[in-house]
Structure formats: structure tokens, C-alpha cells
């Protein structure tokens, strides 16, 4: 038995109904199928199909109202006129109910970022331009790493927002949140962005309790050709000054035949990242606000955007004095007077010194599409992204470096039937945690932080105070000072007083700041200095060693795979 499929050709034209001018590039498709063409320069089209009549054609063009035309036979004269007007409410979305429908028919609010809006966005790229839509805020963590925030949540861990790039959830397996557009689509390949603010758990699972965002790429059957984009600009920052950035993208798409089409998009963006510049004092008691006027030479100065500080408390200082004097009993004084000494905090390293300020993002989108018939489309797609960017969180700064995220998808569509399988692979690369990096570099100084920094600091501090009392230089003077401390604490205890509120500063009129200044002048230069080979070697060593090497490693090692 032979089945013969007769092919018929529909010819027609499309004009502007106000000017009667032909409209080139108008999309003409058979409703419910993948069969379609675009009008030529003169507004004419020729569409071949195996569908039986009557056939409904959907005719759409940017800036004109979409129109549906029923064609009863191939002999019908198909002359179509489109009316200029906003097609915003006529646009098709799928976010609201998982089936195609016009925006005005949607039962919930759907924000759509169309091709025209994408091309005209005044922002650095289309992803930043999403901040111009209602109910949407952009959390800008740097030049290449930004996050969409919905419903008033401005946390980089905006885990309640599901982001689907061509149907694939781009949540990073190890970090547990979407990577923004670090892995995703370049502006050249974006067809549309749909945002559904608010809970979408019923349709998309419990993860979508804040909302869901669809980022859809262009189909190579419908969008052929070569597109190239080069963008450059200058960023301004008080701390980092003026710095240029570049954004380059290339898209190639072509139909190999009526059944096969391929596309490839490659993009690279690089520049100088936002440099953390808040170095105000960060109180040990985090419930107390940062101090604008706190001096960096104060003994317990702890900058907001510095990492690797170590605070020597009264207990630590008494332990060191017990070792210095060979008198273990001194260690017990911290139980009697727990806040006897000023806290001493070693200086931390600036985030920019630990990580550098360069940032980049390289990504690609590769796909092959197959249409065995007018109702069916099968595609194989790969998204690959890598980059370097600072990631601030509530308690720590991470440096995402050479992270590689891959997503590979097999997609099947036939009419209303859709099936999709994909898998996500993530390699954290040289990603490090800032707190661990700062600690590891500080510990790399000769003799380590406790002996290499703490001992010279304490000896200079006590020596300065001993000299102020006229005691001899060296250990003899320090020994005399230790006698004063013992008398101060034990004398109070022996007379029935409470030693808890006692302070070492009481022996010197309430302040020993002058001695702390001398101690910092001696101890601070002993730390590894940024820009030196020893400092760079320490950073490289901490990057190689994983975080489970406490005190020496900072690398977040992870190679994760998720199948969907």
C-alpha cells in the first residue's frame, strides 16, 4: 500500500494597510505547525505544505497587529494587509499556563521582553535591561554577574526564582542558585524573555515560589544568517576609577535543508569588576553598625572588605605571656579578668589584592534542529559558559574563577506533545572563599600568624609600656610589667574585690594606644605584602589546596552533575 502526500503551494503577499507598501520579512506560518516562510523584499511569499485545507495562516510583524487568515484552497488569492499598532497584548507567552496563549488572555501577570525591547535596551546588555520591567530589580554583583530579583527579594541566593534557558534550569548544582547570565544566551541569540512574578509552584514545582523566568533563544529555521556585535564602554567607580570593557558576540545560523538547521553563538565579555571599597571598621559584635570614623591603626581594626584578620583576645594574650615568662599561672588570669587586654586584630588583605580586579565571561550556544515533518521538531542543544567574577554573599566574598558550567539537552516537540531531557555539569574550577583565602595567605608569613605577627606585636607593645614606666629594656622590663599585672589582678582578688571589670589600660591612665601604634609599626610590615612574589605564591598555594586543609587552603572543589 502506498501513501501519496500531495503538496500544494500557497502564494500571497503582505502590505501595510495604511500606505499599501509591501512589507518584507513578515512571518507567515501555518497555525499549529512548524511550516512557515518570510515575505521577500516585495512582500510576496510562497508556502508549500502537505496539510489539508482549510488552513489557517498566522501573519506577524514587529510593530503591526498579528493577523490570522483562513485559506480554503490553494486557488484562493491570499492578499493580506496588516495594521500598524502595538502588538504587546497580542504576543504569545507560555509562562502563565504552560501552553501558548496571548498575553491579554493570561490569567496572571506576565512580563515579556521582546526582540525589539532587547535590541533597544540602553543597559550594558539585555539581561541588565530586565531591570526596566515592572516588579523586577537587578542585583548587580559585578560587570558580568547579575541576578534578577522578584517580589522584593534582593539576595544573590534568590533560590525561589526558577530560571529556564530554553527549558533548562540554569541553577548551579554546587552553589544552589541561578548563575544569572554567566551561562546563558547572548543578546544576539535571544528571542524573548518571559517573567511570571509571584508564586508559580503549581505549574513549575516548589522551587518557583517567588516566580519563574523563561529565556528563549532563536530557532535557526526561523532566524538565519550571520550576526556580529561589538560593544565597548567605560565603567566609573570611586575606588577603581575609569575602566573600559568589551562585549563581543557572533551568531551563525543556517538551514541545511527543509529538514535540518544548525546554529552556533559564541560571546566574550571582559573588563574590570566592581572593586569592594568599604573599609570601615566591622565590629566583632555584628549587631553594631560599622564605624565611619574608626582608625585603621586602632588595635582591633577589622575592615569590611578585608579578609584574613585574626583577633588575639585576652585569653590568647595571657597564654602568650605565660609562655614568655615561663609562668603557667598567668594563663589562668583570663578567667578572672576576661576582658583585661584590648583585642588585637592583625590586618586583613583587601579583596582586590587577593582576587585581582579583572573579570570575564565566555559562553556558547550550539544546536542542531531536525524537522522530519511539518508537525515535529527534534533538537540537540549545548550551552557552555565559563568566567571569573566576584560573588558577594551575606557572610563571605567568593571569587568564581574558571568555573565551567555545561548544559546539554535533547528536545522533542510534536503538536502539543513535548518531551525534554537534559543534564547539567559543573566544575567549580579555581573558585575560592575569601575568608579562607585571606586566612591562608596570612598564615603563610614566616613562623605563621601567631608567632610571626603576634609575638613581635606583643613584645613591642609591652616593651613600649615598660619604657614608659622607666623599667629597663628587654625581658627585664617586661618581667617588671608582668609583676604589675599580677599585683593588679591578684591584689583585687585578695582584698575581696571583683577582678572581672579590670583592664590593663587602668595602669596607664586609661589608654595604651601609643603602644599599640608602635607595635603595629613593627608587626604589620612582617606580613606578606601584596604584589610580592611571596604573596603571589601564597595565593597560588591557597588556590591549589581545598578548603578542608584548614588554615592553608581556600579552593571550593566541586564537580557536580544533575540529570533532568
Coordinates of C-alpha atoms in Angstrom, one line a residue:
X1 CA 0.0 0.0 0.0
X2 CA 1.4 3.4 -1.0
X3 CA 0.6 6.6 0.7
X4 CA 1.0 9.7 -1.5
X5 CA 1.2 13.0 0.2
X6 CA 0.2 15.7 -2.2
X7 CA 2.0 19.0 -1.8
X8 CA 0.3 22.3 -2.6
X9 CA 1.7 25.8 -2.7
X10 CA 0.0 28.9 -1.3
X11 CA 1.1 32.2 -2.9
X12 CA 0.3 35.6 -1.5
X13 CA 1.5 39.0 -0.5
X14 CA 1.5 41.2 2.6
X15 CA 1.2 45.0 2.6
X16 CA 0.8 47.9 5.0
X17 CA -3.0 48.7 5.0
X18 CA -2.3 52.4 5.6
X19 CA 0.4 53.0 2.9
X20 CA -0.2 49.9 0.7
X21 CA 3.6 49.5 0.7
X22 CA 4.8 45.9 0.7
X23 CA 6.2 44.5 4.0
X24 CA 9.4 42.4 3.7
X25 CA 10.4 39.9 6.4
X26 CA 6.8 39.2 7.6
X27 CA 6.4 35.8 9.3
X28 CA 3.8 33.7 7.7
X29 CA 3.2 30.3 9.3
X30 CA 0.6 27.6 9.3
X31 CA -1.0 27.6 12.7
X32 CA -0.1 24.6 14.8
X33 CA 2.8 23.6 12.7
X34 CA 6.5 24.5 12.2
X35 CA 5.8 25.3 8.5
X36 CA 6.4 28.9 7.6
X37 CA 8.2 31.4 5.5
X38 CA 9.1 35.1 5.5
X39 CA 8.0 37.6 2.8
X40 CA 10.6 38.7 0.3
X41 CA 11.6 42.3 -0.4
X42 CA 8.4 42.9 -2.4
X43 CA 6.2 41.4 0.3
X44 CA 5.5 38.2 -1.5
X45 CA 5.6 34.7 -0.1
X46 CA 5.3 31.1 -1.4
X47 CA 4.5 28.4 1.2
X48 CA 4.5 24.7 0.3
X49 CA 2.5 22.3 2.5
X50 CA 1.1 18.8 2.8
X51 CA -1.7 20.0 5.1
X52 CA -5.3 19.5 4.0
X53 CA -7.5 22.6 3.5
X54 CA -8.8 24.7 5.1
X55 CA -5.6 26.1 6.5
X56 CA -5.1 28.9 9.0
X57 CA -2.2 31.2 8.4
X58 CA -0.8 33.4 11.2
X59 CA 0.9 36.6 10.0
X60 CA 3.0 38.6 12.3
X61 CA 5.4 41.5 12.1
X62 CA 7.1 43.7 14.6
X63 CA 5.1 47.0 15.0
X64 CA 2.0 45.5 13.4
X65 CA -1.0 43.7 14.8
X66 CA -0.9 39.9 14.3
X67 CA -3.5 38.6 11.9
X68 CA -5.0 35.1 11.3
X69 CA -6.2 34.2 7.8
X70 CA -8.1 31.1 6.8
X71 CA -7.3 29.8 3.3
X72 CA -9.9 27.4 1.9
X73 CA -7.9 26.2 -1.1
X74 CA -4.6 26.8 -3.0
X75 CA -6.6 28.8 -5.6
X76 CA -7.6 31.4 -3.1
X77 CA -6.0 34.8 -3.5
X78 CA -4.1 35.4 -0.3
X79 CA -3.5 39.2 -0.2
X80 CA -3.0 40.3 3.4
X81 CA -2.9 43.8 4.9
X82 CA -1.5 44.4 8.3
X83 CA -2.5 47.4 10.5
X84 CA 0.3 49.3 12.3
X85 CA -0.1 49.2 16.1
X86 CA 1.2 47.8 19.3
X87 CA 1.3 44.1 19.4
X88 CA 2.2 43.9 23.1
X89 CA -1.1 42.3 24.1
X90 CA -1.1 40.1 21.0
X91 CA 2.3 38.5 21.9
X92 CA 2.3 34.8 22.6
X93 CA 3.6 33.6 26.0
X94 CA 3.8 30.1 27.6
X95 CA 4.8 31.1 31.2
X96 CA 1.3 31.6 32.5
X97 CA -0.2 28.1 31.9
X98 CA 2.5 26.1 30.0
X99 CA 0.6 26.4 26.8
X100 CA 0.8 29.1 24.1
X101 CA -1.6 32.0 24.7
X102 CA -1.8 35.7 24.1
X103 CA -0.8 38.0 27.0
X104 CA -4.2 39.5 27.3
X105 CA -5.7 36.0 27.7
X106 CA -3.3 35.1 30.5
X107 CA -4.9 34.6 33.9
X108 CA -1.8 36.0 35.7
X109 CA 0.6 38.9 35.1
X110 CA 3.3 38.0 32.6
X111 CA 6.1 40.4 31.7
X112 CA 7.6 39.9 28.3
X113 CA 10.9 41.3 27.0
X114 CA 10.6 41.2 23.2
X115 CA 13.2 41.2 20.5
X116 CA 12.5 44.9 19.8
X117 CA 13.0 45.7 23.5
X118 CA 16.1 43.6 23.6
X119 CA 17.6 45.5 20.7
X120 CA 16.7 48.9 22.1
X121 CA 17.8 48.4 25.7
X122 CA 20.0 51.2 27.0
X123 CA 21.6 48.8 29.5
X124 CA 25.0 47.2 29.1
X125 CA 23.3 44.0 27.9
X126 CA 19.8 42.6 27.6
X127 CA 20.0 40.8 31.0
X128 CA 20.6 44.1 32.8
X129 CA 17.8 45.6 30.8
X130 CA 15.3 43.3 32.6
X131 CA 15.5 45.7 35.5
X132 CA 13.4 48.1 33.4
X133 CA 10.4 45.8 33.7
X134 CA 7.8 46.1 36.4
X135 CA 8.3 44.4 39.8
X136 CA 11.9 43.4 38.8
X137 CA 15.1 44.5 40.5
X138 CA 18.6 43.6 39.3
X139 CA 21.1 42.7 42.0
X140 CA 24.3 43.8 40.3
X141 CA 27.3 42.0 41.9
X142 CA 29.7 43.0 39.2
X143 CA 30.3 43.6 35.5
X144 CA 29.4 40.1 34.4
X145 CA 27.5 38.6 37.3
X146 CA 23.9 39.9 37.9
X147 CA 20.8 38.4 39.3
X148 CA 17.1 39.1 38.7
X149 CA 15.2 39.6 42.0
X150 CA 11.5 39.4 42.3
X151 CA 8.9 40.3 44.9
X152 CA 11.3 42.5 46.9
X153 CA 14.0 39.8 47.5
X154 CA 17.4 41.3 46.8
X155 CA 19.5 38.3 47.8
X156 CA 22.1 36.8 45.5
X157 CA 20.8 33.4 46.7
X158 CA 17.4 34.2 45.1
X159 CA 16.6 30.5 45.2
X160 CA 12.9 31.0 44.9
X161 CA 13.2 32.2 41.3
X162 CA 13.5 29.5 38.7
X163 CA 15.3 30.5 35.5
X164 CA 14.8 28.3 32.5
X165 CA 17.0 28.9 29.5
X166 CA 15.4 27.1 26.5
X167 CA 13.6 24.9 29.1
X168 CA 16.8 24.1 31.1
X169 CA 17.1 25.2 34.8
X170 CA 20.4 27.1 35.0
X171 CA 20.7 26.7 38.7
X172 CA 24.3 25.8 39.6
X173 CA 24.4 22.4 41.4
X174 CA 27.1 23.4 44.0
X175 CA 26.0 27.0 44.7
X176 CA 22.3 26.3 44.7
X177 CA 21.2 29.4 42.8
X178 CA 20.9 30.5 39.2
X179 CA 24.1 31.8 37.6
X180 CA 22.3 34.8 36.1
X181 CA 23.6 35.1 32.6
X182 CA 27.1 33.8 33.3
X183 CA 25.9 30.7 31.5
X184 CA 23.1 31.5 29.2
X185 CA 22.3 33.3 25.9
X186 CA 24.0 36.3 24.3
X187 CA 21.8 39.1 23.2
X188 CA 22.2 38.1 19.5
X189 CA 20.5 34.8 20.1
X190 CA 17.7 35.9 22.4
X191 CA 14.2 35.6 21.0
X192 CA 12.3 36.7 24.1
X193 CA 12.3 36.7 27.9
X194 CA 9.1 35.9 29.9
X195 CA 8.8 36.7 33.6
X196 CA 6.0 35.4 35.8
X197 CA 6.4 37.3 39.1
X198 CA 4.8 35.6 42.1
X199 CA 4.4 32.0 43.2
X200 CA 4.4 29.5 40.3
X201 CA 4.7 26.3 42.3
X202 CA 1.5 24.7 41.0
X203 CA 2.9 24.6 37.4
X204 CA 6.6 24.6 37.9
X205 CA 7.3 22.9 41.2
X206 CA 8.1 24.0 44.8
X207 CA 11.3 25.8 43.8
X208 CA 9.3 28.5 41.9
X209 CA 7.7 30.1 45.0
X210 CA 9.0 33.6 44.0
X211 CA 8.4 33.3 40.3
X212 CA 9.8 31.9 37.1
X213 CA 11.7 33.3 34.1
X214 CA 11.9 31.9 30.6
X215 CA 14.8 32.9 28.4
X216 CA 14.1 31.7 24.9
X217 CA 16.7 31.5 22.0
X218 CA 16.1 32.0 18.3
X219 CA 15.3 28.9 16.2
X220 CA 17.7 28.5 13.3
X221 CA 14.8 27.6 11.0
X222 CA 13.3 31.0 11.6
X223 CA 16.3 33.2 12.1
X224 CA 19.1 32.5 9.6
X225 CA 22.2 34.4 8.8
X226 CA 25.4 35.8 10.4
X227 CA 25.2 38.4 13.1
X228 CA 28.1 40.1 14.8
X229 CA 28.0 42.6 17.7
X230 CA 30.8 44.6 19.3
X231 CA 30.1 46.8 22.2
X232 CA 32.6 48.8 24.3
X233 CA 32.2 51.2 27.1
X234 CA 33.7 52.7 30.3
X235 CA 32.7 51.9 33.9
X236 CA 33.2 54.6 36.6
X237 CA 33.9 53.8 40.2
X238 CA 35.3 55.9 43.0
X239 CA 37.7 53.1 44.1
X240 CA 38.7 51.7 40.7
X241 CA 38.4 54.8 38.6
X242 CA 37.6 54.6 34.9
X243 CA 38.0 51.3 33.2
X244 CA 36.9 50.0 29.7
X245 CA 35.0 46.9 28.9
X246 CA 34.3 45.0 25.7
X247 CA 31.5 42.7 24.7
X248 CA 31.8 40.6 21.5
X249 CA 29.3 38.2 20.1
X250 CA 28.9 36.2 16.9
X251 CA 25.9 34.2 15.8
X252 CA 25.7 31.9 12.8
X253 CA 22.5 30.1 11.8
X254 CA 21.5 28.4 8.6
X255 CA 19.1 25.9 7.1
X256 CA 20.9 23.0 5.6
X257 CA 17.7 21.8 4.0
X258 CA 14.0 21.9 4.7
X259 CA 14.5 19.4 7.4
X260 CA 17.9 20.3 9.0
X261 CA 19.1 23.6 10.6
X262 CA 22.1 24.5 12.8
X263 CA 23.3 27.4 14.8
X264 CA 26.3 28.5 16.8
X265 CA 26.7 31.5 19.1
X266 CA 29.9 32.5 20.8
X267 CA 30.3 35.5 23.0
X268 CA 33.0 37.0 25.2
X269 CA 32.8 39.9 27.7
X270 CA 35.7 41.2 29.8
X271 CA 36.6 44.3 31.8
X272 CA 37.3 45.4 35.4
X273 CA 35.0 44.2 38.1
X274 CA 33.4 46.3 40.8
X275 CA 36.1 46.8 43.4
X276 CA 34.8 46.5 47.0
X277 CA 35.9 49.7 48.6
X278 CA 34.2 49.8 52.0
X279 CA 37.0 49.6 54.6
X280 CA 35.1 50.9 57.6
X281 CA 35.6 49.1 60.9
X282 CA 33.5 45.9 61.2
X283 CA 32.5 45.4 64.8
X284 CA 33.1 42.0 66.4
X285 CA 29.5 42.4 67.6
X286 CA 27.8 42.2 64.2
X287 CA 24.6 43.7 65.6
X288 CA 26.5 47.1 65.9
X289 CA 26.7 49.2 62.8
X290 CA 30.0 49.8 61.0
X291 CA 32.0 52.7 62.3
X292 CA 32.7 55.6 59.8
X293 CA 35.5 57.2 61.9
X294 CA 37.4 54.1 63.2
X295 CA 41.1 54.4 62.5
X296 CA 43.0 51.7 60.8
X297 CA 45.8 51.9 63.3
X298 CA 43.5 51.0 66.2
X299 CA 44.4 47.7 67.8
X300 CA 41.2 45.9 66.8
X301 CA 40.5 47.4 63.4
X302 CA 38.7 45.0 61.1
X303 CA 37.8 46.3 57.7
X304 CA 34.5 45.4 56.0
X305 CA 36.1 44.3 52.7
X306 CA 39.2 42.8 54.0
X307 CA 39.9 39.1 54.7
X308 CA 42.4 37.1 56.8
X309 CA 42.3 39.1 60.1
X310 CA 42.9 37.2 63.3
X311 CA 41.9 38.7 66.7
X312 CA 44.1 38.0 69.7
X313 CA 41.8 38.1 72.8
X314 CA 42.7 38.4 76.4
X315 CA 42.9 34.6 76.7
X316 CA 45.3 34.4 73.8
X317 CA 47.5 37.2 75.2
X318 CA 47.7 35.7 78.7
X319 CA 48.6 32.3 77.2
X320 CA 51.5 34.0 75.3
X321 CA 52.6 35.9 78.4
X322 CA 52.6 32.6 80.3
X323 CA 55.0 31.1 77.7
X324 CA 57.1 34.2 77.6
X325 CA 57.6 34.3 81.4
X326 CA 57.6 30.6 81.9
X327 CA 54.8 31.0 84.4
X328 CA 51.8 28.8 83.6
X329 CA 49.8 30.5 86.3
X330 CA 49.4 33.7 84.2
X331 CA 47.2 31.8 81.7
X332 CA 44.5 31.5 84.4
X333 CA 44.2 35.2 84.8
X334 CA 41.9 35.4 81.7
X335 CA 39.3 33.5 83.8
X336 CA 39.5 36.2 86.4
X337 CA 39.6 39.2 84.1
X338 CA 38.2 38.0 80.7
X339 CA 38.4 41.5 79.0
X340 CA 41.7 42.7 80.6
X341 CA 43.5 43.5 77.4
X342 CA 42.4 45.4 74.3
X343 CA 41.7 42.9 71.5
X344 CA 44.5 42.9 69.0
X345 CA 43.5 42.2 65.4
X346 CA 46.0 41.6 62.7
X347 CA 45.4 43.5 59.4
X348 CA 43.5 41.7 56.7
X349 CA 44.0 41.8 53.0
X350 CA 41.9 43.8 50.6
X351 CA 39.6 41.7 48.4
X352 CA 41.1 43.3 45.3
X353 CA 44.6 42.3 46.3
X354 CA 43.5 38.7 46.9
X355 CA 41.5 38.2 43.8
X356 CA 42.5 40.9 41.3
X357 CA 40.0 43.1 39.6
X358 CA 39.8 41.5 36.1
X359 CA 36.6 39.8 35.1
X360 CA 35.4 37.9 32.1
X361 CA 32.6 35.7 30.7
X362 CA 32.9 33.4 27.7
X363 CA 29.9 31.3 26.6
X364 CA 28.5 29.5 23.7
X365 CA 25.2 28.1 22.5
X366 CA 25.3 25.3 19.9
X367 CA 22.2 23.5 18.4
X368 CA 21.1 21.2 15.6
X369 CA 17.4 21.1 14.7
X370 CA 15.6 18.4 12.7
X371 CA 12.0 18.6 11.3
X372 CA 11.0 15.3 9.8
X373 CA 7.6 16.7 9.0
X374 CA 5.6 19.9 9.5
X375 CA 4.4 18.9 13.0
X376 CA 7.6 17.5 14.5
X377 CA 10.8 19.1 15.6
X378 CA 13.8 17.4 17.4
X379 CA 16.7 19.4 18.6
X380 CA 20.0 18.7 20.3
X381 CA 21.5 21.8 22.2
X382 CA 24.5 22.6 24.3
X383 CA 25.1 25.6 26.5
X384 CA 28.6 26.1 27.8
X385 CA 29.8 29.0 30.0
X386 CA 33.0 29.9 31.9
X387 CA 34.2 33.0 33.6
X388 CA 35.7 34.9 36.6
X389 CA 33.6 37.1 38.9
X390 CA 33.3 38.2 42.5
X391 CA 30.3 36.8 44.3
X392 CA 29.4 38.7 47.5
X393 CA 27.2 36.9 50.0
X394 CA 25.9 37.9 53.4
X395 CA 28.9 36.5 55.2
X396 CA 31.6 35.9 52.7
X397 CA 33.0 37.0 49.4
X398 CA 33.7 34.2 46.8
X399 CA 35.8 34.5 43.8
X400 CA 34.3 32.4 41.0
X401 CA 37.3 31.7 38.7
X402 CA 37.5 29.4 35.7
X403 CA 34.2 27.8 36.7
X404 CA 32.7 25.8 33.8
X405 CA 29.0 25.0 33.5
X406 CA 27.7 22.9 30.7
X407 CA 24.1 22.0 29.9
X408 CA 23.1 19.5 27.1
X409 CA 19.5 18.9 26.0
X410 CA 17.6 16.6 23.7
X411 CA 14.2 18.1 22.9
X412 CA 11.2 16.6 21.1
X413 CA 8.0 18.5 20.0
X414 CA 5.1 17.3 18.1
X415 CA 1.9 19.4 18.1
X416 CA 1.0 19.8 21.8
X417 CA 3.3 17.0 22.9
X418 CA 6.7 18.0 24.4
X419 CA 9.4 15.8 25.9
X420 CA 12.8 17.0 27.1
X421 CA 15.8 15.5 28.8
X422 CA 18.9 17.4 29.8
X423 CA 21.8 17.3 32.1
X424 CA 23.9 19.9 33.9
X425 CA 27.6 19.5 34.6
X426 CA 29.5 22.0 36.8
X427 CA 33.2 22.3 37.6
X428 CA 34.0 24.9 40.2
X429 CA 37.5 25.4 38.7
X430 CA 39.6 27.7 40.9
X431 CA 36.7 29.2 42.9
X432 CA 37.8 30.2 46.4
X433 CA 36.2 31.5 49.5
X434 CA 37.5 34.9 50.5
X435 CA 37.7 34.3 54.3
X436 CA 39.7 31.1 53.8
X437 CA 42.0 32.7 51.2
X438 CA 42.8 35.7 53.5
X439 CA 43.5 33.3 56.4
X440 CA 45.7 31.1 54.3
X441 CA 47.8 34.0 53.0
X442 CA 48.2 35.4 56.5
X443 CA 49.3 32.1 57.8
X444 CA 51.9 31.8 55.1
X445 CA 54.1 34.5 56.7
X446 CA 57.3 33.3 58.2
X447 CA 56.6 31.5 61.5
X448 CA 52.9 31.7 61.0
X449 CA 50.5 34.4 62.1
X450 CA 50.6 33.6 65.9
X451 CA 54.4 33.6 66.3
X452 CA 55.3 35.6 63.2
X453 CA 52.9 38.5 63.9
X454 CA 51.6 38.1 67.4
X455 CA 54.9 37.7 69.2
X456 CA 56.7 40.8 67.8
X457 CA 53.5 42.8 68.3
X458 CA 53.2 41.8 71.9
X459 CA 56.9 42.2 72.7
X460 CA 56.9 45.7 71.2
X461 CA 53.6 46.7 72.9
X462 CA 54.8 45.6 76.3
X463 CA 58.3 47.0 75.8
X464 CA 56.9 50.4 74.9
X465 CA 54.7 50.4 78.1
X466 CA 57.6 49.2 80.3
X467 CA 59.8 52.0 79.0
X468 CA 57.0 54.5 79.8
X469 CA 57.2 53.4 83.4
X470 CA 61.0 53.7 83.4
X471 CA 61.6 49.9 83.5
X472 CA 64.7 48.6 81.8
X473 CA 64.6 47.5 78.2
X474 CA 64.2 43.9 77.2
X475 CA 62.8 41.0 79.1
X476 CA 63.6 42.6 82.4
X477 CA 61.3 45.5 81.8
X478 CA 58.6 43.1 80.5
X479 CA 59.0 41.0 83.6
X480 CA 58.5 44.0 85.8
X481 CA 55.4 44.9 83.9
X482 CA 54.0 41.4 84.4
X483 CA 54.6 41.9 88.1
X484 CA 52.3 45.0 87.9
X485 CA 49.7 42.9 86.2
X486 CA 49.8 40.2 88.8
X487 CA 49.5 42.7 91.6
X488 CA 46.6 44.5 89.8
X489 CA 44.5 41.3 89.4
X490 CA 45.5 39.3 92.5
X491 CA 45.6 42.3 94.7
X492 CA 41.9 42.9 93.9
X493 CA 41.1 39.2 94.5
X494 CA 42.9 39.1 97.8
X495 CA 41.1 42.2 99.1
X496 CA 37.7 40.7 98.2
X497 CA 37.2 42.8 95.1
X498 CA 35.7 41.7 91.7
X499 CA 38.5 41.4 89.1
X500 CA 36.1 41.0 86.2
X501 CA 35.9 44.6 85.1
X502 CA 39.7 45.2 85.5
X503 CA 41.5 46.5 82.4
X504 CA 45.2 46.7 81.6
X505 CA 44.7 50.3 80.4
X506 CA 43.9 51.3 84.0
X507 CA 47.6 51.0 84.8
X508 CA 48.4 53.7 82.2
X509 CA 45.7 56.3 82.7
X510 CA 43.0 54.6 80.7
X511 CA 44.7 54.2 77.2
X512 CA 47.7 52.4 75.7
X513 CA 47.0 53.5 72.1
X514 CA 50.5 54.9 71.8
X515 CA 52.0 51.5 72.5
X516 CA 49.6 49.8 70.0
X517 CA 50.8 52.3 67.3
X518 CA 54.4 51.3 67.9
X519 CA 53.5 47.6 67.9
X520 CA 51.7 47.9 64.6
X521 CA 54.6 49.8 63.0
X522 CA 56.8 46.8 63.8
X523 CA 54.5 43.9 63.2
X524 CA 52.4 44.9 60.2
X525 CA 55.4 45.0 57.7
X526 CA 56.2 41.4 58.7
X527 CA 53.0 40.2 56.9
X528 CA 53.3 39.1 53.3
X529 CA 52.8 42.2 51.2
X530 CA 50.5 42.3 48.1
X531 CA 52.4 42.4 44.9
X532 CA 55.5 40.5 46.2
X533 CA 56.4 37.1 44.9
X534 CA 55.9 35.5 48.4
X535 CA 52.4 36.9 48.5
X536 CA 51.6 35.7 45.0
X537 CA 53.0 32.3 45.8
X538 CA 50.8 32.1 48.9
X539 CA 47.7 33.0 46.9
X540 CA 48.5 30.3 44.3
X541 CA 49.1 27.7 47.1
X542 CA 45.8 28.5 48.8
X543 CA 44.0 28.2 45.4
X544 CA 45.5 24.8 44.8
X545 CA 44.6 23.5 48.3
X546 CA 41.0 22.7 49.0
X547 CA 39.1 24.2 51.9
X548 CA 39.4 21.1 54.0
X549 CA 43.0 22.0 54.5
X550 CA 42.2 24.3 57.4
X551 CA 44.3 27.4 57.6
X552 CA 46.1 26.8 54.3
X553 CA 43.5 26.0 51.6
X554 CA 40.7 28.1 50.1
X555 CA 39.6 26.2 47.0
X556 CA 36.0 25.1 46.7
X557 CA 36.3 21.8 44.9
X558 CA 33.3 20.5 43.1
X559 CA 32.4 18.6 40.0
X560 CA 28.6 18.0 40.0
X561 CA 26.2 16.5 37.6
X562 CA 22.4 16.8 37.6
X563 CA 20.1 14.9 35.3
X564 CA 16.6 16.1 34.4

